[in-house]
Coordinates of C-alpha atoms in Angstrom, one line a residue:
Chain A
M767 CA 55.3 35.3 -12.4
S768 CA 52.8 37.0 -9.8
F769 CA 49.2 37.2 -10.5
Q770 CA 48.1 39.2 -8.3
L771 CA 44.5 41.3 -6.9
T772 CA 44.0 44.4 -5.5
I773 CA 40.2 45.1 -4.6
L774 CA 39.9 49.0 -4.9
G775 CA 36.0 49.5 -5.0
T776 CA 33.2 47.6 -3.7
G777 CA 30.1 49.9 -4.0
S778 CA 27.4 50.0 -6.2
A779 CA 25.8 52.9 -7.8
T780 CA 24.4 55.0 -4.8
P781 CA 27.7 56.5 -3.7
V782 CA 28.3 55.5 0.2
L783 CA 31.1 56.6 1.7
N784 CA 34.1 54.2 2.9
R785 CA 32.7 52.3 -0.3
H786 CA 34.0 53.1 -4.0
P787 CA 32.7 52.1 -7.2
T788 CA 34.1 48.9 -9.0
S789 CA 37.7 48.8 -9.6
H790 CA 40.5 46.1 -10.0
H791 CA 43.8 46.5 -9.8
L792 CA 46.1 43.3 -10.9
I793 CA 49.8 42.8 -11.3
I794 CA 50.6 40.0 -14.0
D795 CA 54.5 39.6 -14.2
Q796 CA 55.2 43.4 -13.2
E797 CA 52.7 45.2 -15.3
G798 CA 49.6 46.5 -14.4
Y799 CA 46.1 45.9 -15.8
L800 CA 43.0 47.7 -14.3
I801 CA 39.5 46.6 -14.6
D802 CA 36.3 49.2 -14.4
C803 CA 37.9 52.8 -13.4
G804 CA 34.8 54.0 -11.5
E805 CA 34.8 58.1 -9.7
G806 CA 37.8 58.1 -7.5
T807 CA 39.7 55.2 -8.6
Q808 CA 43.0 57.2 -9.3
L809 CA 42.3 58.2 -5.0
Q810 CA 42.0 54.3 -4.6
L811 CA 45.4 53.7 -6.1
L812 CA 47.4 56.4 -4.2
A813 CA 45.8 55.4 -1.3
Y814 CA 46.5 51.6 -1.8
K815 CA 50.2 53.0 -2.8
L816 CA 49.6 50.9 -6.4
R817 CA 51.5 52.8 -8.8
P818 CA 49.4 54.4 -11.3
S819 CA 52.2 54.4 -14.5
K820 CA 52.2 50.6 -14.2
I821 CA 49.1 50.6 -15.8
K822 CA 49.6 49.2 -19.2
Y823 CA 45.5 47.6 -19.7
I824 CA 42.5 49.3 -18.8
F825 CA 39.2 46.9 -19.5
I826 CA 35.8 48.7 -19.2
T827 CA 32.7 46.2 -18.4
H828 CA 30.3 48.8 -19.7
L829 CA 29.5 52.6 -19.5
H830 CA 27.9 52.7 -16.5
G831 CA 29.1 55.5 -14.5
D832 CA 30.3 53.7 -11.7
H833 CA 32.0 51.7 -13.6
Y834 CA 34.2 54.2 -15.8
F835 CA 33.4 57.6 -14.9
G836 CA 37.3 58.0 -13.2
L837 CA 38.9 56.6 -16.6
I838 CA 39.1 60.2 -17.7
G839 CA 40.3 61.5 -14.4
L840 CA 43.4 58.8 -14.8
L841 CA 44.2 59.5 -18.1
S842 CA 44.6 62.9 -17.3
T843 CA 47.1 62.0 -14.2
F844 CA 48.6 60.2 -16.8
N845 CA 49.3 62.9 -18.9
L846 CA 50.3 65.2 -15.7
H847 CA 52.7 62.7 -14.9
R848 CA 54.0 63.0 -17.9
R849 CA 53.5 59.5 -19.0
T850 CA 55.0 58.2 -22.2
D851 CA 54.2 54.5 -22.3
D852 CA 51.5 53.7 -24.6
L853 CA 48.3 52.7 -22.8
W854 CA 45.7 49.9 -24.2
I855 CA 42.3 50.7 -23.2
F856 CA 39.3 48.1 -24.1
G857 CA 35.6 49.1 -23.8
P858 CA 32.1 49.3 -25.4
E859 CA 31.2 51.2 -28.6
G860 CA 31.1 55.4 -27.3
L861 CA 33.7 54.9 -24.6
A862 CA 36.8 56.4 -27.1
E863 CA 34.3 58.9 -28.2
I864 CA 33.6 60.5 -24.6
I865 CA 36.9 60.1 -23.5
T866 CA 37.9 62.3 -27.2
I867 CA 35.6 64.8 -26.8
Q868 CA 36.5 65.7 -22.8
L869 CA 40.1 65.8 -24.0
K870 CA 39.4 68.5 -27.2
Y871 CA 37.7 70.7 -24.7
S872 CA 40.5 70.5 -22.3
D873 CA 42.5 70.7 -24.9
S874 CA 44.7 68.5 -23.9
R875 CA 47.4 67.2 -26.0
L876 CA 48.6 63.3 -24.2
M877 CA 52.1 62.6 -24.0
F878 CA 51.2 59.3 -24.9
K879 CA 49.7 56.7 -27.2
I880 CA 46.0 55.1 -26.4
H881 CA 45.3 52.2 -28.4
F882 CA 41.4 51.9 -28.0
T883 CA 39.7 48.7 -28.9
E884 CA 35.7 48.4 -28.8
T885 CA 34.5 45.4 -26.9
D886 CA 31.9 43.1 -29.6
T887 CA 30.1 42.4 -25.9
E888 CA 27.6 40.0 -27.2
K889 CA 30.0 36.8 -27.6
S890 CA 32.9 35.1 -26.1
Y891 CA 36.2 35.5 -27.9
Q892 CA 39.9 36.4 -27.2
L893 CA 40.0 40.0 -27.2
F894 CA 44.0 40.5 -26.0
E895 CA 47.2 38.5 -25.3
N896 CA 50.5 39.1 -24.5
E897 CA 53.3 36.8 -23.3
H898 CA 51.7 36.0 -20.2
V899 CA 48.4 35.7 -20.8
T900 CA 45.2 35.7 -22.9
I901 CA 41.9 37.6 -22.4
H902 CA 38.6 37.0 -23.2
T903 CA 35.6 38.4 -23.4
I904 CA 32.2 37.0 -21.1
P905 CA 29.3 38.2 -22.5
L906 CA 27.0 39.7 -19.4
I907 CA 23.2 41.0 -19.7
H908 CA 22.6 44.1 -18.3
R909 CA 21.0 47.3 -19.6
V910 CA 23.3 48.7 -21.6
P911 CA 26.3 46.7 -23.7
C912 CA 28.4 44.9 -21.2
C913 CA 31.0 42.1 -20.9
G914 CA 33.2 40.3 -18.1
F915 CA 37.0 39.2 -18.9
L916 CA 38.8 36.0 -18.1
I917 CA 42.1 36.4 -18.0
R918 CA 44.2 33.3 -18.6
E919 CA 47.7 32.6 -17.8
K920 CA 49.4 30.8 -21.1
E921 CA 51.2 27.6 -20.7
R922 CA 53.5 27.8 -18.0
K923 CA 56.9 27.9 -18.9
R924 CA 59.2 24.7 -19.1
N925 CA 61.3 23.9 -15.4
L926 CA 65.3 24.2 -16.3
I927 CA 67.5 20.6 -14.9
K928 CA 69.6 23.5 -12.7
E929 CA 72.3 20.7 -11.9
I930 CA 73.3 19.7 -15.6
I931 CA 72.5 22.8 -17.3
P932 CA 75.8 23.6 -19.3
A933 CA 77.9 26.8 -17.5
G934 CA 77.9 29.8 -19.7
L935 CA 74.9 29.5 -21.5
S936 CA 73.0 33.2 -21.9
Y937 CA 70.5 34.9 -20.5
E938 CA 68.7 34.4 -23.9
D939 CA 69.5 30.5 -24.1
L940 CA 67.9 30.3 -20.5
K941 CA 64.4 31.7 -22.0
R942 CA 64.6 29.6 -25.1
L943 CA 65.0 26.4 -23.3
K944 CA 62.2 27.8 -20.5
D945 CA 59.9 28.2 -23.5
G946 CA 60.5 25.0 -24.8
Y947 CA 62.8 25.3 -27.8
D948 CA 65.9 23.4 -28.5
I949 CA 69.3 25.7 -28.4
L950 CA 71.1 25.5 -32.0
D951 CA 74.8 26.2 -33.1
E952 CA 76.0 28.6 -36.1
N953 CA 75.2 26.0 -38.1
G954 CA 71.2 25.8 -37.4
Q955 CA 72.1 22.2 -35.8
I956 CA 71.1 21.0 -32.2
L957 CA 73.5 21.6 -29.6
Y958 CA 71.5 21.5 -26.5
K959 CA 67.5 19.3 -27.1
N960 CA 65.1 20.8 -24.8
Q961 CA 63.9 17.7 -23.4
D962 CA 67.7 16.8 -22.4
Y963 CA 67.7 20.0 -20.2
T964 CA 63.8 21.1 -19.1
T965 CA 60.6 19.2 -17.7
E966 CA 57.5 20.3 -17.8
S967 CA 55.8 22.8 -15.2
S968 CA 53.7 20.5 -13.2
N969 CA 52.0 23.8 -12.3
K970 CA 48.3 24.7 -14.2
P971 CA 47.8 28.0 -15.6
R972 CA 45.7 30.5 -13.5
S973 CA 42.8 32.2 -14.3
Y974 CA 40.9 35.0 -13.0
A975 CA 37.1 36.0 -14.2
F976 CA 35.7 39.4 -13.3
C977 CA 31.9 39.4 -14.2
S978 CA 30.4 43.0 -13.2
D979 CA 26.6 44.1 -12.8
T980 CA 25.0 41.1 -14.8
L981 CA 21.4 39.1 -15.2
Y982 CA 21.9 35.9 -13.5
H983 CA 22.1 33.8 -17.3
R984 CA 23.5 30.2 -16.7
P985 CA 25.9 31.0 -19.6
I986 CA 27.9 32.5 -17.7
I987 CA 29.0 29.3 -16.2
D988 CA 30.4 27.6 -19.5
Q989 CA 33.0 30.4 -19.3
V990 CA 34.3 30.8 -16.2
K991 CA 34.3 27.2 -15.7
G992 CA 37.1 26.2 -13.6
V993 CA 39.1 29.2 -12.9
D994 CA 41.0 30.0 -9.9
L995 CA 39.5 33.0 -8.8
L996 CA 35.7 34.4 -9.7
Y997 CA 34.4 38.0 -8.8
Y998 CA 30.8 38.1 -9.5
E999 CA 29.2 41.5 -8.9
A1000 CA 26.4 40.1 -6.1
T1001 CA 24.7 43.7 -5.5
F1002 CA 21.3 41.8 -3.4
L1003 CA 20.5 39.7 -0.9
D1004 CA 18.3 36.8 -2.8
E1005 CA 15.0 37.9 -0.8
L1006 CA 15.3 40.8 -3.5
S1007 CA 16.1 38.7 -6.6
Q1008 CA 12.7 40.2 -8.3
R1009 CA 14.4 43.7 -8.1
A1010 CA 17.6 42.3 -9.5
F1011 CA 16.0 40.5 -12.2
D1012 CA 14.1 43.8 -12.9
T1013 CA 17.6 46.1 -12.7
N1014 CA 19.6 43.0 -14.5
H1015 CA 21.9 42.2 -11.6
S1016 CA 22.5 39.4 -9.5
T1017 CA 22.1 38.2 -5.8
A1018 CA 24.6 36.9 -3.5
L1019 CA 22.4 33.2 -3.7
Q1020 CA 23.0 33.4 -7.7
A1021 CA 26.7 34.6 -7.5
G1022 CA 27.5 31.4 -4.8
M1023 CA 25.6 29.6 -7.3
V1024 CA 27.5 30.2 -10.6
A1025 CA 30.8 29.1 -8.4
R1026 CA 29.5 26.1 -7.7
D1027 CA 27.8 25.1 -10.8
A1028 CA 31.2 26.6 -12.6
K1029 CA 33.5 24.6 -9.9
V1030 CA 35.8 27.7 -9.4
G1031 CA 38.7 27.7 -6.3
K1032 CA 37.4 31.1 -5.2
L1033 CA 34.8 33.3 -5.5
I1034 CA 34.9 36.9 -4.5
I1035 CA 31.4 38.7 -4.3
G1036 CA 30.8 43.3 -4.4
H1037 CA 29.2 45.7 -5.7
F1038 CA 26.9 46.0 -2.7
S1039 CA 23.8 48.2 -2.8
S1040 CA 23.9 51.4 -0.5
R1041 CA 20.8 49.8 1.3
Y1042 CA 22.9 47.5 3.1
K1043 CA 24.9 48.8 6.0
V1044 CA 26.3 45.1 7.5
L1045 CA 27.2 42.4 4.5
D1046 CA 26.9 39.3 6.9
D1047 CA 24.0 38.4 5.3
H1048 CA 25.1 38.6 1.9
L1049 CA 28.2 35.9 2.6
T1050 CA 26.2 33.6 4.4
E1051 CA 23.8 33.7 1.2
A1052 CA 26.9 33.2 -1.5
R1053 CA 28.7 30.3 1.2
S1054 CA 25.3 28.5 1.8
V1055 CA 25.7 27.2 -2.0
F1056 CA 29.4 27.6 -2.0
P1057 CA 31.8 27.9 1.0
N1058 CA 35.0 28.9 -0.4
T1059 CA 33.8 33.1 -0.9
D1060 CA 34.8 35.6 0.6
L1061 CA 33.1 39.5 0.6
A1062 CA 35.2 42.0 -1.9
V1063 CA 37.7 44.7 0.8
E1064 CA 38.5 47.3 -0.6
G1065 CA 42.5 47.8 -0.5
E1066 CA 42.7 43.9 0.2
S1067 CA 44.6 42.1 -2.0
L1068 CA 44.7 38.6 -3.5
L1069 CA 47.3 36.2 -4.7
I1070 CA 46.4 33.8 -7.0
G1071 CA 49.2 30.7 -6.7
N1072 CA 49.6 27.7 -7.3
S1073 CA 48.3 26.3 -4.3
G1074 CA 45.1 28.4 -4.9
V1075 CA 44.5 31.8 -4.0
N1076 CA 45.1 33.3 -0.5
H1077 CA 44.9 36.9 1.0
V1078 CA 48.4 38.7 1.2
Chain B
M839 CA 18.8 84.9 4.6
S840 CA 22.1 82.3 5.6
F841 CA 25.1 82.9 3.0
Q842 CA 27.3 80.2 3.6
L843 CA 30.0 78.4 2.0
T844 CA 31.8 74.9 2.6
I845 CA 34.9 74.4 0.7
L846 CA 34.9 70.7 -0.4
G847 CA 38.2 70.5 -2.3
T848 CA 41.9 72.5 -2.2
G849 CA 44.0 70.8 -4.5
S850 CA 44.6 71.4 -8.1
A851 CA 45.0 69.0 -10.8
T852 CA 47.8 66.2 -9.5
P853 CA 45.7 64.5 -7.0
V854 CA 47.1 64.0 -3.6
L855 CA 45.4 62.0 -0.9
N856 CA 43.2 64.2 1.4
R857 CA 43.4 67.3 -1.1
H858 CA 40.5 66.9 -3.4
P859 CA 40.2 68.8 -6.8
T860 CA 38.0 72.1 -6.8
S861 CA 34.3 72.4 -5.2
H862 CA 32.6 75.3 -3.0
H863 CA 28.7 74.6 -1.9
L864 CA 27.2 77.5 -1.0
I865 CA 23.4 77.5 1.2
I866 CA 22.1 80.9 -0.2
D867 CA 18.3 81.3 1.8
Q868 CA 18.1 77.2 2.1
E869 CA 18.9 76.4 -1.5
G870 CA 22.2 75.2 -3.0
Y871 CA 24.9 76.2 -5.1
L872 CA 28.0 74.5 -6.0
I873 CA 30.8 75.7 -8.2
D874 CA 32.9 73.5 -10.0
C875 CA 33.2 69.9 -9.1
G876 CA 35.8 67.5 -9.4
E877 CA 36.4 64.2 -9.6
G878 CA 34.6 63.0 -6.3
T879 CA 33.0 65.8 -5.2
Q880 CA 29.8 63.7 -4.5
L881 CA 31.7 61.8 -2.0
Q882 CA 33.0 65.1 -0.9
L883 CA 29.2 66.5 -0.3
L884 CA 28.2 63.1 1.6
A885 CA 31.3 63.5 3.8
Y886 CA 30.2 66.9 5.1
K887 CA 26.7 66.1 5.5
L888 CA 25.9 68.3 2.9
R889 CA 22.3 67.0 0.9
P890 CA 23.0 67.0 -2.8
S891 CA 19.5 66.8 -3.3
K892 CA 19.5 71.1 -1.6
I893 CA 21.4 71.7 -5.2
K894 CA 19.5 73.7 -7.1
Y895 CA 22.6 75.9 -9.4
I896 CA 26.1 74.8 -11.2
F897 CA 28.4 76.8 -12.3
I898 CA 32.0 75.5 -13.6
T899 CA 34.5 77.5 -14.4
H900 CA 36.2 75.9 -17.1
L901 CA 36.5 72.6 -18.6
H902 CA 40.0 71.1 -16.5
G903 CA 39.5 68.1 -15.7
D904 CA 39.7 69.2 -11.9
H905 CA 36.7 71.6 -12.1
Y906 CA 34.4 69.3 -13.5
F907 CA 35.0 65.9 -13.4
G908 CA 32.5 64.8 -10.5
L909 CA 29.8 66.5 -12.1
I910 CA 28.4 63.6 -14.6
G911 CA 29.0 61.3 -11.6
L912 CA 26.8 63.8 -9.0
L913 CA 24.0 64.0 -11.5
S914 CA 23.8 60.4 -12.1
T915 CA 23.8 60.0 -8.6
F916 CA 20.7 62.7 -8.2
N917 CA 19.0 60.4 -11.0
L918 CA 19.5 56.9 -8.5
H919 CA 17.8 59.9 -6.0
R920 CA 15.0 59.9 -7.9
R921 CA 15.2 63.8 -8.2
T922 CA 12.4 65.9 -10.1
D923 CA 13.4 69.5 -9.1
D924 CA 15.1 71.1 -12.4
L925 CA 18.5 71.8 -12.0
W926 CA 20.4 74.7 -13.5
I927 CA 23.9 74.0 -15.0
F928 CA 26.0 77.1 -16.1
G929 CA 29.2 76.5 -17.9
P930 CA 31.3 77.1 -21.0
E931 CA 31.3 75.5 -24.2
G932 CA 31.0 71.9 -24.5
L933 CA 29.7 71.1 -21.1
A934 CA 26.2 70.3 -22.0
E935 CA 27.8 67.7 -25.1
I936 CA 30.0 66.1 -22.4
I937 CA 26.9 65.2 -20.0
T938 CA 24.7 64.6 -22.8
I939 CA 26.9 62.0 -24.5
Q940 CA 28.0 60.2 -21.4
L941 CA 23.7 59.9 -20.4
K942 CA 23.5 58.2 -24.2
Y943 CA 25.7 55.5 -23.7
S944 CA 24.9 54.8 -20.6
D945 CA 21.0 55.2 -21.2
S946 CA 20.0 57.5 -18.7
R947 CA 16.5 59.1 -18.8
L948 CA 17.2 61.7 -16.3
M949 CA 14.0 62.5 -14.1
F950 CA 14.7 66.2 -13.7
K951 CA 15.2 68.5 -16.0
I952 CA 18.4 70.4 -16.7
H953 CA 18.5 73.8 -18.0
F954 CA 21.8 74.5 -19.6
T955 CA 23.1 78.0 -20.1
E956 CA 26.6 78.4 -21.9
T957 CA 28.7 80.9 -20.7
D958 CA 30.6 83.5 -22.7
T959 CA 33.9 83.6 -20.5
E960 CA 35.0 86.3 -22.3
K961 CA 32.9 89.5 -20.6
S962 CA 31.9 90.2 -17.7
Y963 CA 28.1 90.1 -17.4
Q964 CA 25.3 89.1 -15.0
L965 CA 24.6 85.3 -15.7
F966 CA 21.8 84.9 -13.2
E967 CA 19.8 86.2 -10.7
N968 CA 16.9 84.5 -8.8
E969 CA 15.0 86.3 -5.4
H970 CA 18.0 86.8 -3.6
V971 CA 20.9 86.8 -5.8
T972 CA 22.4 88.0 -8.9
I973 CA 25.4 86.3 -10.5
H974 CA 28.0 88.0 -12.5
T975 CA 30.4 86.2 -14.6
I976 CA 34.4 86.8 -14.3
P977 CA 36.3 86.9 -17.4
L978 CA 40.0 85.1 -16.3
I979 CA 43.1 83.9 -18.1
H980 CA 43.8 80.2 -18.9
R981 CA 44.9 78.0 -21.2
V982 CA 40.9 76.9 -21.6
P983 CA 38.1 79.4 -21.8
C984 CA 37.3 80.3 -18.4
C985 CA 35.6 82.3 -16.1
G986 CA 35.4 83.3 -12.1
F987 CA 31.2 84.2 -10.4
L988 CA 30.2 87.0 -8.4
I989 CA 27.3 86.5 -6.4
R990 CA 26.2 89.7 -4.6
E991 CA 22.7 89.1 -3.0
K992 CA 20.3 91.7 -4.1
E993 CA 19.3 94.7 -1.9
R994 CA 18.6 93.7 1.6
K995 CA 14.6 93.6 2.5
R996 CA 13.4 96.1 4.8
N997 CA 12.6 95.1 8.0
L998 CA 9.2 95.4 9.5
I999 CA 8.7 97.8 12.8
K1000 CA 7.4 94.3 14.8
E1001 CA 5.7 96.6 17.8
I1002 CA 3.1 98.1 15.3
I1003 CA 2.3 95.7 12.8
P1004 CA -1.3 95.0 12.7
A1005 CA -2.3 91.5 14.5
G1006 CA -3.5 88.9 11.4
L1007 CA -1.5 89.9 8.4
S1008 CA -0.9 86.7 6.4
Y1009 CA 2.5 85.4 5.6
E1010 CA 2.1 86.4 1.8
D1011 CA 1.2 89.9 3.4
L1012 CA 4.3 90.2 5.7
K1013 CA 6.5 89.3 2.5
R1014 CA 5.3 92.0 0.5
L1015 CA 6.2 94.8 3.4
K1016 CA 9.2 93.4 3.6
D1017 CA 9.9 93.4 0.1
G1018 CA 9.2 97.2 0.3
Y1019 CA 5.5 97.2 -1.2
D1020 CA 2.1 98.2 0.4
I1021 CA -0.8 96.4 1.3
L1022 CA -3.8 97.0 -0.8
D1023 CA -7.5 96.2 0.6
E1024 CA -10.1 95.0 -2.6
N1025 CA -10.6 97.8 -4.0
G1026 CA -7.3 98.6 -4.7
Q1027 CA -7.0 101.3 -1.8
I1028 CA -3.8 101.7 0.3
L1029 CA -4.7 100.1 3.7
Y1030 CA -1.0 99.7 5.3
K1031 CA 1.8 102.1 3.9
N1032 CA 5.3 100.5 3.6
Q1033 CA 7.1 103.0 4.7
D1034 CA 5.0 103.2 8.3
Y1035 CA 5.4 99.7 9.1
T1036 CA 9.4 98.6 7.9
T1037 CA 12.5 100.5 7.8
E1038 CA 15.3 100.5 5.7
S1039 CA 17.6 97.5 6.1
S1040 CA 20.6 99.1 7.6
N1041 CA 23.2 95.6 6.3
K1042 CA 24.9 96.2 3.0
P1043 CA 24.3 93.6 0.4
R1044 CA 26.8 90.4 1.0
S1045 CA 29.0 89.2 -1.9
Y1046 CA 31.2 86.5 -2.6
A1047 CA 33.8 86.0 -5.8
F1048 CA 35.0 82.7 -7.0
C1049 CA 38.1 83.3 -9.3
S1050 CA 39.7 80.0 -10.6
D1051 CA 42.5 78.9 -12.4
T1052 CA 44.0 82.4 -13.6
L1053 CA 46.7 84.2 -14.8
Y1054 CA 47.3 87.4 -12.4
H1055 CA 45.6 89.9 -14.4
R1056 CA 44.3 93.1 -12.9
P1057 CA 41.5 94.4 -14.9
I1058 CA 40.2 90.8 -12.2
I1059 CA 40.5 93.4 -9.5
D1060 CA 37.7 96.2 -10.8
Q1061 CA 35.4 92.7 -10.9
V1062 CA 35.5 92.0 -7.3
K1063 CA 35.9 95.2 -6.1
G1064 CA 35.0 95.7 -2.4
V1065 CA 33.7 92.1 -2.1
D1066 CA 33.2 90.4 1.7
L1067 CA 35.1 87.1 0.8
L1068 CA 37.3 86.6 -2.6
Y1069 CA 38.4 82.5 -3.2
Y1070 CA 41.4 82.8 -5.6
E1071 CA 43.1 79.3 -6.7
A1072 CA 47.0 80.4 -5.7
T1073 CA 48.9 77.5 -6.8
F1074 CA 52.3 78.1 -6.9
L1075 CA 54.6 80.3 -4.3
D1076 CA 55.9 83.7 -5.7
E1077 CA 59.4 81.8 -6.0
L1078 CA 57.5 80.1 -8.9
S1079 CA 56.0 83.1 -10.9
Q1080 CA 57.2 82.3 -14.0
R1081 CA 56.1 79.0 -13.8
A1082 CA 52.5 80.4 -12.8
F1083 CA 52.8 82.9 -15.8
D1084 CA 53.5 80.2 -17.8
T1085 CA 51.1 77.7 -17.2
N1086 CA 48.2 80.6 -16.0
H1087 CA 48.0 80.1 -13.1
S1088 CA 48.8 82.6 -9.8
T1089 CA 50.9 82.8 -6.9
A1090 CA 49.8 83.5 -3.0
L1091 CA 51.2 86.5 -3.6
Q1092 CA 49.7 87.8 -6.7
A1093 CA 46.0 86.2 -4.7
G1094 CA 47.3 88.6 -2.0
M1095 CA 47.4 91.9 -4.5
V1096 CA 44.4 91.2 -6.2
A1097 CA 42.6 91.2 -2.5
R1098 CA 44.5 94.2 -1.6
D1099 CA 43.8 96.1 -4.5
A1100 CA 40.0 95.3 -4.8
K1101 CA 39.7 96.1 -0.9
V1102 CA 37.9 93.0 -0.3
G1103 CA 36.8 91.9 3.1
K1104 CA 38.8 88.9 3.4
L1105 CA 40.7 86.5 1.1
I1106 CA 40.4 82.4 0.7
I1107 CA 43.3 80.7 -1.3
G1108 CA 43.2 77.5 -2.8
H1109 CA 44.5 75.4 -5.3
F1110 CA 47.1 74.1 -4.1
S1111 CA 50.1 72.7 -6.2
S1112 CA 50.8 68.5 -5.3
R1113 CA 54.2 69.9 -4.5
Y1114 CA 53.4 71.6 -1.5
K1115 CA 53.3 69.2 1.4
V1116 CA 52.7 72.3 3.8
L1117 CA 51.3 75.4 3.3
D1118 CA 52.9 77.8 5.7
D1119 CA 54.8 79.8 3.1
H1120 CA 51.8 80.1 1.1
L1121 CA 50.0 81.6 4.0
T1122 CA 52.5 84.0 4.8
E1123 CA 53.0 85.2 1.0
A1124 CA 49.5 86.5 1.0
R1125 CA 49.4 87.8 4.4
S1126 CA 52.3 89.8 4.0
V1127 CA 50.4 91.6 1.7
F1128 CA 46.8 91.2 2.6
P1129 CA 46.8 90.2 6.0
N1130 CA 42.9 88.9 6.5
T1131 CA 44.2 85.6 4.9
D1132 CA 43.1 82.1 5.1
L1133 CA 43.9 79.0 3.5
A1134 CA 41.3 76.9 2.5
V1135 CA 40.7 74.0 4.1
E1136 CA 38.4 70.9 3.0
G1137 CA 35.1 70.7 4.7
E1138 CA 35.8 74.0 6.7
S1139 CA 32.2 76.1 6.2
L1140 CA 32.1 80.1 6.8
L1141 CA 29.3 82.4 7.1
I1142 CA 29.5 85.5 5.2
G1143 CA 26.7 87.6 7.6
N1144 CA 26.5 91.2 8.1
S1145 CA 29.4 91.8 10.4
G1146 CA 32.4 90.2 8.0
V1147 CA 32.9 86.4 7.2
N1148 CA 33.3 83.9 9.9
H1149 CA 34.8 80.4 10.5
V1150 CA 31.6 78.3 11.2

């Protein structure tokens, strides 16, 4: 199963040329997930040749514009492209109302169904699951209701012992074995016992945590404990920690501390304030406490694999 | 007085790389005007080094996303830049509601005052005037309420006869003479008679008409009669005139016909459908009936001057 992230925006609220507002695109087993969708996200998808039609799930952390102003444009484009596949959108109170009113005045009748789910940003709970992953909220502290998202792969499927698998088994039978079930005959008797034909996967489930704008707040550490990849918005350098505190943001040093204390595999920092023309100091600062840190780079993809996170 | 247009977007609803949605920026005597504001307009302003803080008036033709989805982002950025100058916004019913609800959920308190004026898109009337221009609505026919805008310079100021202007006149006195008034002494007696010190301007007032998405509709011709510059959205080639008709758009040929029949000075066409990779045929088609036609080009500026319209 693929688990690949592409970063679409690394800027913060004040626009800067060549630094777009926040959006992350994930492909997990062929399905597209979008986390946040700042203005211009649909053009970033085009620029990096990511097919918007693949996007099935959209998660919005909070209703500041640099995290969602691009959503209505993307939905309009889905319609222009004659999308008919259902879409699932998760976000705070108000998001559905904002989208609905804009569709009303543009006299748009969507050809696809949107399933809106309002997030409760105050607590950590399982917001979503499908065949492949579960997604939990990560309560964050910002000026408006805000939560991050923890995407965790479900238990990995069992490995088939190919050498002894009987010939002629159907695709469904093989899937059943990989899912841990026995194969039964028409009378309900065990024909092939699962344990005889499969072994446990040695790979642990992969995980990715996305923490947008937030005050540095130690409970986050428990939420993201041990994830393979942590994205954490480190708007300021630590010399502006008072400003970070006053505006409910974090510093690069604080991002590193969260990553270190949560013992994550790798840290990516982003959402850089427009005041910083170069970002070397952000990297140095975060790496001073958590060496396996990289800067978010627009258009860059990371593969979350069995042996860690690698740039594609 | 300067009267300069910069084109920020030439695309239509479906996004294409390097073709942004509609927005035109005008500088008229140092004041900024924006007509339409598609997604990403604020980045286009940055790209072409146009100072957003100069924008004082914003006019929105209709509430399809490719004409206004960038507005909320621009307003948010004004606030981040700590704008305190008033802003005037003109647009159809719903625009104020859409903006207000987004500001509410982002918990934004604007530091500047917005004066919203709802346009009546059904009739032609004077929507606005200031010291320099009047702006009239141009009713257009589209799927939602829609109007264009006709910006007309007020009567040109009188020319000072520099050789005989008495020394020591204040800036206000000179302005009074240019505006056609006499200069009075403290007793209200005429000190300098206007006609002795000024001559009538030989330059006729300049004008610019902006017609967005619309069905080809002959009453538009009367509205834009004789303007120096007509911008007209010519989404399709005439071979798709049925599609243009069905979707309330115009063709390049129709744009040329409007320009020809209205005897305008120059025509600029834009809002090209994403299906067209090259635009030579649009130009050929419009020029076949109105030779002084150019394609809209992003970032290009046109100066509306006394001797016609010139690329800057």
